[in-house]
XYZ file of C-alpha atoms in Angstrom:
322
model
C 0.263 0.060 0.211
C 1.110 3.320 -0.684
C 0.281 6.653 0.786
C -0.629 10.148 -1.148
C 3.071 10.527 -1.339
C 3.794 7.613 -3.292
C 5.901 5.798 -0.482
C 5.134 2.361 0.480
C 3.270 2.287 3.882
C 3.582 -0.878 6.413
C 1.236 -3.077 7.391
C 0.744 -3.811 11.198
C 1.011 -7.391 10.456
C 2.331 -10.067 8.178
C 1.229 -13.361 8.617
C -1.563 -16.048 7.909
C -4.327 -16.331 10.333
C -6.747 -18.600 10.386
C -10.255 -17.728 11.492
C -13.459 -19.544 12.661
C -16.284 -17.934 10.279
C -19.847 -18.049 11.900
C -22.773 -18.923 9.710
C -24.444 -16.206 8.603
C -21.341 -14.283 7.150
C -19.662 -13.645 4.459
C -15.829 -14.229 3.829
C -16.267 -10.687 2.444
C -18.151 -9.894 5.699
C -15.323 -11.631 7.904
C -12.477 -9.388 5.630
C -13.629 -6.427 6.579
C -13.949 -6.613 10.611
C -10.271 -8.141 10.395
C -9.209 -5.067 8.273
C -10.798 -2.648 11.387
C -9.575 -5.126 14.401
C -6.207 -5.270 13.290
C -5.753 -2.138 11.452
C -4.551 -3.829 8.181
C -5.591 -2.716 5.147
C -4.437 -5.684 3.343
C -6.515 -8.897 3.775
C -7.191 -11.491 1.390
C -8.537 -15.000 1.357
C -7.401 -18.258 0.006
C -10.651 -19.751 -0.550
C -14.576 -18.561 0.613
C -16.912 -19.524 2.591
C -20.606 -19.113 1.336
C -22.610 -17.494 4.260
C -24.592 -20.487 4.901
C -21.281 -22.398 5.725
C -19.277 -22.082 8.653
C -15.591 -22.883 9.698
C -12.252 -22.737 8.902
C -11.085 -19.425 6.769
C -7.249 -19.285 6.030
C -6.748 -15.076 5.438
C -2.959 -13.251 4.247
C -2.301 -10.290 6.353
C 0.005 -7.566 4.980
C 2.933 -9.171 3.083
C 1.587 -12.707 3.668
C -1.102 -11.529 0.451
C 1.363 -12.316 -1.772
C 1.353 -15.938 -1.046
C -2.467 -16.573 -1.367
C -2.163 -18.000 -4.959
C 0.124 -20.956 -3.683
C -2.262 -21.575 -0.927
C -5.521 -21.414 -3.123
C -5.185 -25.228 -4.491
C -4.962 -26.840 -1.541
C -7.146 -29.763 -0.556
C -9.900 -29.207 2.100
C -12.189 -31.216 4.394
C -15.750 -30.827 5.166
C -18.279 -31.688 7.616
C -21.671 -32.049 5.608
C -25.066 -32.908 6.766
C -27.438 -33.548 3.728
C -31.404 -33.476 3.965
C -32.984 -36.048 1.824
C -36.807 -36.123 0.919
C -36.665 -32.204 -0.769
C -34.928 -30.632 -3.572
C -33.877 -26.841 -3.757
C -33.015 -25.017 -7.040
C -29.665 -23.340 -5.211
C -28.671 -27.160 -4.112
C -28.859 -25.921 -0.827
C -31.489 -24.497 2.073
C -31.608 -21.423 0.538
C -33.367 -22.599 -2.216
C -35.776 -24.725 -0.951
C -39.635 -24.808 -1.954
C -41.288 -23.748 1.727
C -44.923 -24.968 0.059
C -43.285 -28.341 -1.262
C -44.551 -31.366 0.507
C -41.263 -33.098 -0.674
C -40.467 -36.639 -1.680
C -40.500 -40.076 -0.053
C -37.697 -40.764 1.270
C -36.753 -44.899 0.043
C -36.425 -47.193 2.614
C -32.186 -48.085 2.877
C -30.223 -48.565 5.596
C -26.516 -47.114 6.607
C -24.985 -50.316 4.501
C -26.632 -49.210 1.533
C -25.856 -46.291 2.041
C -22.291 -45.739 2.151
C -22.342 -48.661 -0.750
C -24.028 -45.863 -2.945
C -21.673 -43.403 -1.955
C -18.900 -44.783 -4.094
C -19.813 -43.468 -7.292
C -18.607 -39.978 -5.686
C -15.311 -40.860 -4.627
C -12.221 -40.450 -6.757
C -12.093 -38.356 -9.484
C -16.168 -37.602 -10.619
C -17.194 -34.875 -12.995
C -19.782 -32.442 -11.230
C -21.918 -30.089 -13.137
C -21.234 -26.479 -11.744
C -24.701 -25.264 -10.208
C -26.664 -22.821 -11.905
C -26.780 -20.617 -8.555
C -23.161 -20.106 -8.328
C -20.448 -17.029 -9.160
C -19.026 -18.783 -12.344
C -18.813 -16.881 -15.498
C -20.475 -17.875 -18.398
C -20.925 -15.910 -21.501
C -19.294 -12.971 -19.660
C -22.136 -12.969 -16.960
C -22.451 -15.188 -13.528
C -24.703 -17.597 -13.552
C -26.498 -17.024 -10.490
C -27.139 -13.867 -12.716
C -28.621 -15.895 -15.550
C -30.620 -17.952 -12.787
C -32.517 -15.292 -11.616
C -33.643 -14.245 -14.968
C -34.479 -17.462 -15.703
C -32.150 -18.014 -18.759
C -31.671 -21.619 -20.057
C -27.900 -22.039 -20.581
C -25.875 -25.417 -20.606
C -23.909 -24.883 -17.572
C -20.170 -26.522 -17.583
C -19.050 -29.358 -15.889
C -15.582 -29.580 -14.008
C -13.366 -32.524 -12.587
C -12.643 -32.769 -9.246
C -11.310 -35.265 -7.370
C -12.824 -36.494 -3.939
C -10.202 -38.189 -1.646
C -12.097 -39.269 1.244
C -16.020 -39.423 1.654
C -16.829 -40.869 5.164
C -19.942 -42.164 6.203
C -20.677 -40.414 9.524
C -24.095 -41.445 10.627
C -27.800 -41.261 8.793
C -31.106 -40.034 10.895
C -34.144 -39.875 8.376
C -33.681 -37.544 6.609
C -30.699 -36.264 7.915
C -27.279 -37.855 5.915
C -23.462 -36.776 7.753
C -20.840 -36.970 5.948
C -17.372 -36.117 6.372
C -15.426 -34.928 2.261
C -11.986 -34.230 2.027
C -11.852 -33.353 -1.862
C -9.958 -30.847 -4.312
C -10.352 -27.165 -4.928
C -13.646 -26.034 -6.983
C -15.368 -28.834 -5.588
C -19.124 -27.938 -4.946
C -20.512 -30.022 -1.853
C -23.904 -28.882 -2.292
C -23.779 -30.413 -5.921
C -23.025 -33.840 -4.441
C -25.521 -33.238 -2.362
C -27.691 -32.581 -4.775
C -26.794 -35.548 -7.057
C -26.907 -37.820 -4.215
C -30.568 -37.083 -4.011
C -30.744 -37.502 -7.603
C -29.332 -41.240 -7.337
C -31.598 -42.068 -4.696
C -35.249 -40.812 -6.445
C -36.241 -38.838 -3.915
C -34.096 -35.271 -3.735
C -31.614 -33.471 -1.333
C -30.000 -30.475 -0.607
C -27.192 -29.252 1.601
C -28.156 -28.123 4.517
C -25.412 -27.749 7.013
C -21.731 -27.408 5.914
C -18.425 -27.141 8.120
C -14.881 -26.380 6.484
C -12.928 -28.443 9.654
C -9.591 -28.492 7.262
C -7.392 -26.605 4.534
C -4.466 -28.445 3.868
C -2.528 -28.926 7.395
C -4.438 -26.234 8.743
C -7.111 -26.963 11.095
C -10.448 -25.915 12.586
C -9.850 -26.514 16.165
C -6.472 -24.018 15.692
C -8.490 -21.126 14.517
C -9.898 -18.165 15.879
C -13.350 -16.833 16.314
C -13.789 -13.093 15.884
C -13.971 -11.995 19.099
C -11.147 -13.900 20.149
C -9.167 -11.963 17.310
C -10.518 -8.649 18.915
C -9.519 -9.721 22.334
C -6.073 -10.576 21.693
C -5.610 -7.417 19.714
C -6.503 -5.616 22.856
C -4.179 -7.067 24.628
C -1.786 -6.972 22.200
C -1.254 -10.738 21.657
C -2.334 -11.656 18.416
C 0.924 -11.345 16.620
C 1.805 -14.616 18.393
C -0.735 -16.366 16.466
C -0.159 -15.218 13.009
C 1.531 -18.066 10.957
C 5.117 -17.138 8.881
C 5.907 -18.197 5.793
C 7.772 -21.086 6.204
C 4.748 -22.769 8.950
C 2.853 -22.259 5.485
C 4.875 -22.973 2.347
C 5.396 -26.461 2.330
C 8.032 -26.464 -0.831
C 11.751 -27.696 -0.213
C 14.107 -24.908 0.595
C 17.153 -23.472 -1.116
C 19.242 -21.761 1.458
C 21.110 -18.474 0.317
C 23.248 -16.208 2.252
C 22.135 -13.160 4.547
C 24.637 -10.569 2.217
C 22.573 -11.176 -1.038
C 18.708 -10.805 0.617
C 18.800 -7.019 -0.719
C 19.931 -8.673 -4.187
C 16.859 -11.421 -3.880
C 14.394 -8.786 -2.819
C 15.090 -6.544 -6.248
C 14.814 -9.641 -8.598
C 18.322 -10.141 -9.459
C 19.640 -13.177 -10.711
C 20.530 -15.797 -8.268
C 24.139 -17.001 -8.471
C 25.592 -20.201 -7.270
C 28.135 -18.224 -4.629
C 25.035 -17.044 -2.898
C 24.236 -20.611 -2.298
C 24.254 -22.466 0.986
C 22.955 -25.642 0.193
C 18.849 -26.778 0.569
C 16.390 -28.674 2.343
C 14.328 -31.366 1.496
C 14.052 -33.127 -2.847
C 12.896 -32.002 -5.443
C 12.929 -31.637 -9.385
C 13.040 -29.796 -12.570
C 9.620 -27.504 -12.430
C 9.095 -27.846 -9.246
C 8.426 -24.837 -7.257
C 11.020 -24.050 -4.267
C 11.470 -21.424 -1.839
C 14.412 -19.118 -1.302
C 15.409 -18.945 2.878
C 18.508 -17.656 4.554
C 19.611 -19.652 7.619
C 17.590 -17.983 10.118
C 14.705 -19.472 8.460
C 13.115 -16.103 6.821
C 11.559 -16.650 3.243
C 12.911 -14.176 0.687
C 11.028 -15.442 -2.622
C 9.067 -18.333 -3.852
C 10.626 -19.523 -7.183
C 11.074 -22.423 -9.896
C 13.638 -24.841 -10.267
C 15.768 -25.500 -12.790
C 17.616 -28.444 -11.456
C 16.689 -31.628 -9.929
C 17.911 -31.884 -6.526
C 20.316 -34.712 -7.087
C 22.025 -32.813 -9.796
C 22.256 -29.988 -7.810
C 26.043 -30.252 -6.669
C 27.042 -31.426 -10.173
C 25.493 -28.774 -12.054
C 25.154 -25.713 -10.196
C 27.046 -22.583 -12.045
C 26.473 -19.149 -13.096
C 23.942 -20.165 -15.537
C 20.079 -20.243 -14.794
C 19.141 -22.580 -12.058
C 16.550 -20.921 -10.709
C 13.578 -18.598 -11.964
C 11.673 -16.087 -9.730
C 7.752 -16.849 -9.905
C 6.959 -13.923 -6.382
C 10.149 -12.269 -4.194
C 8.150 -11.867 -0.683
C 9.547 -8.242 0.516
């Protein structure tokens, strides 16, 4: 951020904040509250939650907004409650026809339900819900849905890493779902209803995990406010090293300024590396203290490192984190 004189202004906080989002708040609502509480203008998310959903929201504050793009692709885990016997135009509780009598739910036991879920495990193709923010023909799908426009809905391939049957107490089916980026849990709910022939919708959703970040380590908005008042919030922020799981190239402290300027990395500045990587893998540059300076692409395999490092290109910058 720059002030009216064009000079960069420092952010109060720089780090990753795990937030427990309540039902009824949009992700943007939460971001606005965090900006106000922390007096930090730069706050971004790594994947939104619908207002009707609750749970883990991973936010980037200050300089950490520069690594948001590297976190958005992480797998996510949810607890979902699916209500059988009724359909919803939005596939969740918002689009239910309250005047509908509902459909008869077939007699099916827990073992049969768990078996039915096999078709939703692994790589599957989902049809994007009509009520979604995806752009088609220059317009968001929910806009065309509200105008009752009939258009061909796009499909996308997603991966359901794990789909655990938790409980079934008619009409509610409880599941735990671990999935790839871009998965619509409410589409899974809708498709289960179509498979059973009785309709279904997503009635509750809680995100419990994003990669290795867990909901039990997240803070409520009230807790964040209290920590800020007591000058203790800094201790709850995660740094780059805790968040980025890439292998590392360790460089000497005296080239830190050159890295921040995006200057070419040369072999004389390399101290060593941590972890294995292949040509084309993302790696981080850091100094011995652990401070992460940049993210880039390795142009060598780690096992060829000692034999091939010279003044030729062996690292390409993707993002400098100054």
